[in-house]
CSV table of C-alpha atoms and ligand atoms in Angstrom, one decimal:
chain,number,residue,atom,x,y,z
C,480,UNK,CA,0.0,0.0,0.0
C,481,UNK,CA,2.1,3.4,-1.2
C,482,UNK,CA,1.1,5.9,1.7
C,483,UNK,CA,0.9,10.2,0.6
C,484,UNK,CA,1.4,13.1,2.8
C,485,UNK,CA,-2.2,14.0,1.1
C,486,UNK,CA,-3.8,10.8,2.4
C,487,UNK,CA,-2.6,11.5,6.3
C,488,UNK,CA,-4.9,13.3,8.5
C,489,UNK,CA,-2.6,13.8,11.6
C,490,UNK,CA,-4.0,13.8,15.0
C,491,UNK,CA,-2.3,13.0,18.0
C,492,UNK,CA,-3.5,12.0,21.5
C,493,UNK,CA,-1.1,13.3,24.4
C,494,UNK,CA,0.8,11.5,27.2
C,495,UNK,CA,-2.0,11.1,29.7
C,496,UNK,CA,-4.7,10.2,27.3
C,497,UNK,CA,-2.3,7.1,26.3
C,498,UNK,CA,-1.7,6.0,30.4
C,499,UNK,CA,-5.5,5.7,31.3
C,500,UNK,CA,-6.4,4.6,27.4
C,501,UNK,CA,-4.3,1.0,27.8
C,502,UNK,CA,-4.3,1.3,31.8
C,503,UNK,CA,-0.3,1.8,32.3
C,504,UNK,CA,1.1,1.1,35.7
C,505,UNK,CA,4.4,2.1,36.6
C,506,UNK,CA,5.6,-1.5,35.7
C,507,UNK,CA,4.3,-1.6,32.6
C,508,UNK,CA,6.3,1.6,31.9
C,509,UNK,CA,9.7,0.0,32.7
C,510,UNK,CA,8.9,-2.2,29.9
C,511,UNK,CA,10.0,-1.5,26.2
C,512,UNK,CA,7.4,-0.4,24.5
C,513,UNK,CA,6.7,0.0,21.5
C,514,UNK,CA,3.9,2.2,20.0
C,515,UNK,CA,1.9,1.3,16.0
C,516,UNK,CA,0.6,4.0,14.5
C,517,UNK,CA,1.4,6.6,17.1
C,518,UNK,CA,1.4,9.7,14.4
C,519,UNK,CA,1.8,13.0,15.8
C,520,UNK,CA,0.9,11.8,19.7
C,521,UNK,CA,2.9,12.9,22.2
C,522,UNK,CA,3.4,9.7,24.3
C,523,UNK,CA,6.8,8.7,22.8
C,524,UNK,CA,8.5,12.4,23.4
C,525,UNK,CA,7.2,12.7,27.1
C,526,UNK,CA,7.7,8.8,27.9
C,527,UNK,CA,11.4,9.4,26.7
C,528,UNK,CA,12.1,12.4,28.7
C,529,UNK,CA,10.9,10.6,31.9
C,530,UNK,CA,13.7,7.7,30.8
C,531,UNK,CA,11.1,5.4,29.1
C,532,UNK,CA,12.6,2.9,26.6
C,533,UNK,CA,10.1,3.4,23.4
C,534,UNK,CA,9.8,3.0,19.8
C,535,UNK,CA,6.9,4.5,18.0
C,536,UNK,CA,6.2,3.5,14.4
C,537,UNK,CA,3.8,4.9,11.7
C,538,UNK,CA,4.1,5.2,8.1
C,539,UNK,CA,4.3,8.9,8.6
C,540,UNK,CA,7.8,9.2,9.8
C,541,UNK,CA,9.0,8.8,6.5
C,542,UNK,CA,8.3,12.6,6.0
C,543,UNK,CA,10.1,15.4,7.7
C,544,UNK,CA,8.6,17.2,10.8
C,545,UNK,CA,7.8,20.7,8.2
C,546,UNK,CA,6.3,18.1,6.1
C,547,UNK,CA,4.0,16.9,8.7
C,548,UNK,CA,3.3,20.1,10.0
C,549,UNK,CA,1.8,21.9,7.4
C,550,UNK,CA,-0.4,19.0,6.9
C,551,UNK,CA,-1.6,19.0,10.5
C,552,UNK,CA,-2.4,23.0,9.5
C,553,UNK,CA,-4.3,21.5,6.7
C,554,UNK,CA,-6.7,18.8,8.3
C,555,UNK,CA,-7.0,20.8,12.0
C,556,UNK,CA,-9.8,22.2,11.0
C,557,UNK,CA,-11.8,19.5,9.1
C,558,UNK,CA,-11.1,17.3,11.8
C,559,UNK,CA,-12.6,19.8,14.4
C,560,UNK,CA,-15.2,20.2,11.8
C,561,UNK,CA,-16.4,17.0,12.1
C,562,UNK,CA,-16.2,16.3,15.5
C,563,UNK,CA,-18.8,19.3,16.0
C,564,UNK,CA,-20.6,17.7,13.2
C,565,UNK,CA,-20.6,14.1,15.5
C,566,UNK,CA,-20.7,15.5,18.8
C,567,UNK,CA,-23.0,13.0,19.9
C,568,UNK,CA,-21.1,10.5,19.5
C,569,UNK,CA,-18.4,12.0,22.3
C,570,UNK,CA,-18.8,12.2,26.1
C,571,UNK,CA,-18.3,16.2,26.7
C,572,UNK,CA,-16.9,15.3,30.0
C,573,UNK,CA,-12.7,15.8,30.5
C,574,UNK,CA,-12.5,17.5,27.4
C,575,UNK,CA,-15.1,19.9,27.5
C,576,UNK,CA,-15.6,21.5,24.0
C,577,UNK,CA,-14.7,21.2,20.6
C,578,UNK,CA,-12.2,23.8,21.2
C,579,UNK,CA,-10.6,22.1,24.1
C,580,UNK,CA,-10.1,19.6,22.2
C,581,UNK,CA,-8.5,21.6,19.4
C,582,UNK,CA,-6.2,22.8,22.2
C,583,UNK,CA,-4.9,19.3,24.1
C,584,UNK,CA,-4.6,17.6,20.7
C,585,UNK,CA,-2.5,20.7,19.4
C,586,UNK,CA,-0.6,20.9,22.3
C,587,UNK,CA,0.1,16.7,22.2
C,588,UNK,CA,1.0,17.3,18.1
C,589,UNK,CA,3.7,20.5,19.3
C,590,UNK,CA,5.7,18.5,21.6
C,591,UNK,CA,6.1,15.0,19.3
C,592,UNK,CA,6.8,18.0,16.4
C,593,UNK,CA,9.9,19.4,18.4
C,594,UNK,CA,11.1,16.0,19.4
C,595,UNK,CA,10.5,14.4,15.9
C,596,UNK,CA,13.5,15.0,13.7
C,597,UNK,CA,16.0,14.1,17.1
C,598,UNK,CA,14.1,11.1,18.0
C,599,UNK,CA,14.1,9.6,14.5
C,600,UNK,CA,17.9,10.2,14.4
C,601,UNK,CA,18.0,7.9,17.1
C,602,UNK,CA,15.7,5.4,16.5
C,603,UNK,CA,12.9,6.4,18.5
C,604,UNK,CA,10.5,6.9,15.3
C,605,UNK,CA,10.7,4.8,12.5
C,606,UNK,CA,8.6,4.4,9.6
C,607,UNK,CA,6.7,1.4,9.1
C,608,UNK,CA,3.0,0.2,8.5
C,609,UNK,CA,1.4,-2.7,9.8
C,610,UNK,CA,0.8,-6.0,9.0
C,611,UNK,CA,4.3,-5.8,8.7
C,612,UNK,CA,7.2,-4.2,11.1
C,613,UNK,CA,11.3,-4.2,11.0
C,614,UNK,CA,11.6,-5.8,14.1
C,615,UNK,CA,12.9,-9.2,15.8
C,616,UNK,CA,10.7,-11.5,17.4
C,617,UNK,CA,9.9,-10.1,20.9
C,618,UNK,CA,11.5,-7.0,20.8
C,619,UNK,CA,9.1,-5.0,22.8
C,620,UNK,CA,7.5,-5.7,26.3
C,621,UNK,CA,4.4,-4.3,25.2
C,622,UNK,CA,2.8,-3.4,22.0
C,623,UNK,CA,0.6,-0.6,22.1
C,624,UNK,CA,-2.0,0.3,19.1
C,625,UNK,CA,-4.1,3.3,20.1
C,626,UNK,CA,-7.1,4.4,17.2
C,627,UNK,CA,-5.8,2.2,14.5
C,628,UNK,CA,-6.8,-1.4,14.4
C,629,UNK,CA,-10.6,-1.9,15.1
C,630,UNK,CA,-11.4,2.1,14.7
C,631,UNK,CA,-11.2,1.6,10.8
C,632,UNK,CA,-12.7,-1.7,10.6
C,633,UNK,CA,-15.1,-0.8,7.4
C,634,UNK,CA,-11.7,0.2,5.6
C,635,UNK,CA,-9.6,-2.4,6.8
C,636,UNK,CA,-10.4,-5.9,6.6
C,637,UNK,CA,-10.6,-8.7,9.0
C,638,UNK,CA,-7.6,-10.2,7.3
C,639,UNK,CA,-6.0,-7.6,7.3
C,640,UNK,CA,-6.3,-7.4,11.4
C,641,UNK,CA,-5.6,-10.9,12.1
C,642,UNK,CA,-2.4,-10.1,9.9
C,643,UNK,CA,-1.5,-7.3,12.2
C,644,UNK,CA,-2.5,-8.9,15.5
C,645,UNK,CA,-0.1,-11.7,14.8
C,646,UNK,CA,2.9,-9.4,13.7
C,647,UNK,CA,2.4,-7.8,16.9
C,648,UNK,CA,2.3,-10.7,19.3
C,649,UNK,CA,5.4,-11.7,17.1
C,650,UNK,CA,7.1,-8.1,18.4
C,651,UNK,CA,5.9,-7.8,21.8
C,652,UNK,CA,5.2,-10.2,25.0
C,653,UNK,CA,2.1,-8.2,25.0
C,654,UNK,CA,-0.4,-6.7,22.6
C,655,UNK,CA,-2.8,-3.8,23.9
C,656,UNK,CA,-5.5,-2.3,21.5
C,657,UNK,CA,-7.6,0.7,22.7
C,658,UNK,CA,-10.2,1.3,21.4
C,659,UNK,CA,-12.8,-1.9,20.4
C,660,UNK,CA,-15.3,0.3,18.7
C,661,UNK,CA,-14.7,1.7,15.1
C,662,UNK,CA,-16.0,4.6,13.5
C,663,UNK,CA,-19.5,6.0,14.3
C,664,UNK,CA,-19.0,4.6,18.2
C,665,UNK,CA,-20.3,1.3,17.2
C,666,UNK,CA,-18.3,-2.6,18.6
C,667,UNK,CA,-16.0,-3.1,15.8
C,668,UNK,CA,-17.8,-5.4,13.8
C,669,UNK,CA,-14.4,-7.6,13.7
C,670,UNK,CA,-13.8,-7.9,17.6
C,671,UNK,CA,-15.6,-11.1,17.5
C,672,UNK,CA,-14.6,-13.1,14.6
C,673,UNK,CA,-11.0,-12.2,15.1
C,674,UNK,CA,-11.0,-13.3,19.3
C,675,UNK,CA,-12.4,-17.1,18.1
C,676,UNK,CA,-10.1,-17.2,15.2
C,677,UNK,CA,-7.1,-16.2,17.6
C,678,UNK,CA,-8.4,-18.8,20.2
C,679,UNK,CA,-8.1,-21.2,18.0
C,680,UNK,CA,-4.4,-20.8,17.5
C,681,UNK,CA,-4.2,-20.5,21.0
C,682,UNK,CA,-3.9,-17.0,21.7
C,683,UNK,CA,-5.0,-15.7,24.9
C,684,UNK,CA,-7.4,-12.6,24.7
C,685,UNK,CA,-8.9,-10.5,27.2
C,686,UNK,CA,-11.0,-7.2,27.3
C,687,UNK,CA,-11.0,-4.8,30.1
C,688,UNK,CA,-12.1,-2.0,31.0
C,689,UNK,CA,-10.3,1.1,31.4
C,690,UNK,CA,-11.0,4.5,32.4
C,691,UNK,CA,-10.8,6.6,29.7
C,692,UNK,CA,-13.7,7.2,27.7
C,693,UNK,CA,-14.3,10.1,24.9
C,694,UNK,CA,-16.2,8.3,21.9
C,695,UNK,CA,-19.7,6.8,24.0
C,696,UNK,CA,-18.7,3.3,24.7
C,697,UNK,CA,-15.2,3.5,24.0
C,698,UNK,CA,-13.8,2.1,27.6
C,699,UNK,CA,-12.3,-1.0,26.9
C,700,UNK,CA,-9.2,-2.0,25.4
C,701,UNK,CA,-8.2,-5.6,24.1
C,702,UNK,CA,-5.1,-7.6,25.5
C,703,UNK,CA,-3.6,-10.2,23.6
C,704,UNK,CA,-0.8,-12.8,23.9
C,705,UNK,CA,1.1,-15.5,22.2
C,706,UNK,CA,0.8,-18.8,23.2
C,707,UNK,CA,4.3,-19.4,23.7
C,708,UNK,CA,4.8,-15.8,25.8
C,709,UNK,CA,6.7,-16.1,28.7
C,710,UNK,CA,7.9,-13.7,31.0
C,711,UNK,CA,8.0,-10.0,29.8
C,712,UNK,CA,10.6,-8.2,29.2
C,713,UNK,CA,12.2,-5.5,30.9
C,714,UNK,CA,13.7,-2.2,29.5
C,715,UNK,CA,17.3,-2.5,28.2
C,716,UNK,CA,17.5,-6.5,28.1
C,717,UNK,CA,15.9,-6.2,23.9
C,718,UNK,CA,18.8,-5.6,22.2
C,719,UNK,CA,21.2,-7.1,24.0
X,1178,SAM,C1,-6.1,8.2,14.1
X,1178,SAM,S1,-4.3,8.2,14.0
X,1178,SAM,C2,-4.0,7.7,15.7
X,1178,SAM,C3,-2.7,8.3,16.2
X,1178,SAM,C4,-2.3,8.0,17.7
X,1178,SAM,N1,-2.2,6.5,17.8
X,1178,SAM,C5,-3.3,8.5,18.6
X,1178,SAM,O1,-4.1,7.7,19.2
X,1178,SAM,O2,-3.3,9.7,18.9
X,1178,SAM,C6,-4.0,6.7,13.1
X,1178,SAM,C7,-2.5,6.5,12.8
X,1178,SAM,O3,-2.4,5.2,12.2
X,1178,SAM,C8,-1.3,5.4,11.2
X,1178,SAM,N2,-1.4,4.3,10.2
X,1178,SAM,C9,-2.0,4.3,9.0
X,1178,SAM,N3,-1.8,3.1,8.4
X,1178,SAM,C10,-1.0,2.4,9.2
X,1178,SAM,C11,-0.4,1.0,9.1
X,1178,SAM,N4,-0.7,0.3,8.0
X,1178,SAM,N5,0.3,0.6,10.1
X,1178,SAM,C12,0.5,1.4,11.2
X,1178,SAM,N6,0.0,2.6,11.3
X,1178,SAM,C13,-0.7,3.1,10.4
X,1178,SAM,C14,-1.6,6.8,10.6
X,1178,SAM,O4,-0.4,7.3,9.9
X,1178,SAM,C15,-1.9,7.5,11.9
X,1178,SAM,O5,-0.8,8.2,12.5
């Protein structure tokens, strides 16, 4: 699939939105981690400064940070747009406008924009698009896939998510997806086909609720691991 700058809308969900979105605890954060399709979010940059070990990777890092910021100037808009256009489908609660949320997802995009071009020096952000990723087998601790997989279910196939899952669970101990629902606030239509087809090869899968919630409904996440996962891996022991 050949991926545009044109075809991006960029929109990125900040530091704390990420920790209560896949319920991080302080151990899970001493884990390497590695986030798919983290775009313009800010939880790479602030998990780093705060001695994190992450990787993010999106098929957007293969453009420079000007690049990406003038098309962030470009979609901003449309995106607010159309939240205001589907407000019901949001819980007006944390975030309390349309504005607001103009503001915390600005703010999130500013700081992984300054740390772009120095974290992709050093490997922090790498370009890369599921169903597959340059990485060994169990690189990561935990695999974190926030408003990818599941939110664009009637674009992306069921295939085409069992493909991922498994490239995941081959990368990381531990596979988290947030949210379940896809577009419109409506249960992905593939969460339930896809947990008995990765039962049967013996994956384990569990959904739990977390406490973040914007879209109505949108409170659970989805863990997943490899039948032959063992014990998780710490920060630092990866690449050894
Ligand atoms: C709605 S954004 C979510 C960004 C971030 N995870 C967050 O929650 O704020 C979806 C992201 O998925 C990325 N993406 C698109 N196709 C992908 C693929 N095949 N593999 C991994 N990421 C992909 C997009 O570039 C975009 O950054």
């Amino acid at each position: 699939m050949s991926y545009t700058l044109s075809e991006v809308v960029p929109w990125g969900r900040s530091y704390d939105e990420y920790i209560s979105m896949f319920s991080l605890s302080p151990a899970d954060l001493k884990q390497r981690i590695l986030g798919c399709g983290d775009g313009p979010s800010s939880f790479n940059s602030i998990l780093s400064s705060k001695g994190g070990s992450v990787v993010s990777v999106d098929p957007s890092y293969s453009f420079t940070a000007e690049g990406i910021r003038k098309r962030i100037k470009e979609t901003y808009e449309v995106v607010l747009e159309q939240a205001r256009k589907n407000k019901d489908e949001f819980i007006w609660k944390n975030i309390s406008s349309v504005e607001e949320l103009g503001r915390i997802r600005m703010a999130a995009m500013e700081l992984f924009l300054k740390d772009f071009e120095n974290g992709k020096a050093v490997g922090r952000y790498i370009s890369g698009s599921l169903p597959q990723l340059p990485f060994h087998d169990k690189e990561f601790g935990i695999a974190l896939c926030s408003h990818f997989l599941f939110l664009y279910s009637e674009q992306l196939s069921e295939g085409f998510h069992f493909s991922s899952i498994r490239e995941l669970c081959r990368v990381a101990h531990e596979v988290r997806i947030f949210p379940i629902l896809e577009l419109g606030a409506k249960k992905s239509r593939h969460v339930k086909p896809l947990v008995a087809a990765l039962k049967k090869e013996h994956y384990r899968t569990e959904i739990k609720k977390v406490l973040y919630q914007f879209q109505k409904g949108g409170n659970e996440m989805i863990i997943i691991k490899s039948p032959n996962n063992c014990a998780h891996h710490r920060a630092g022991s990866a690449t050894a």
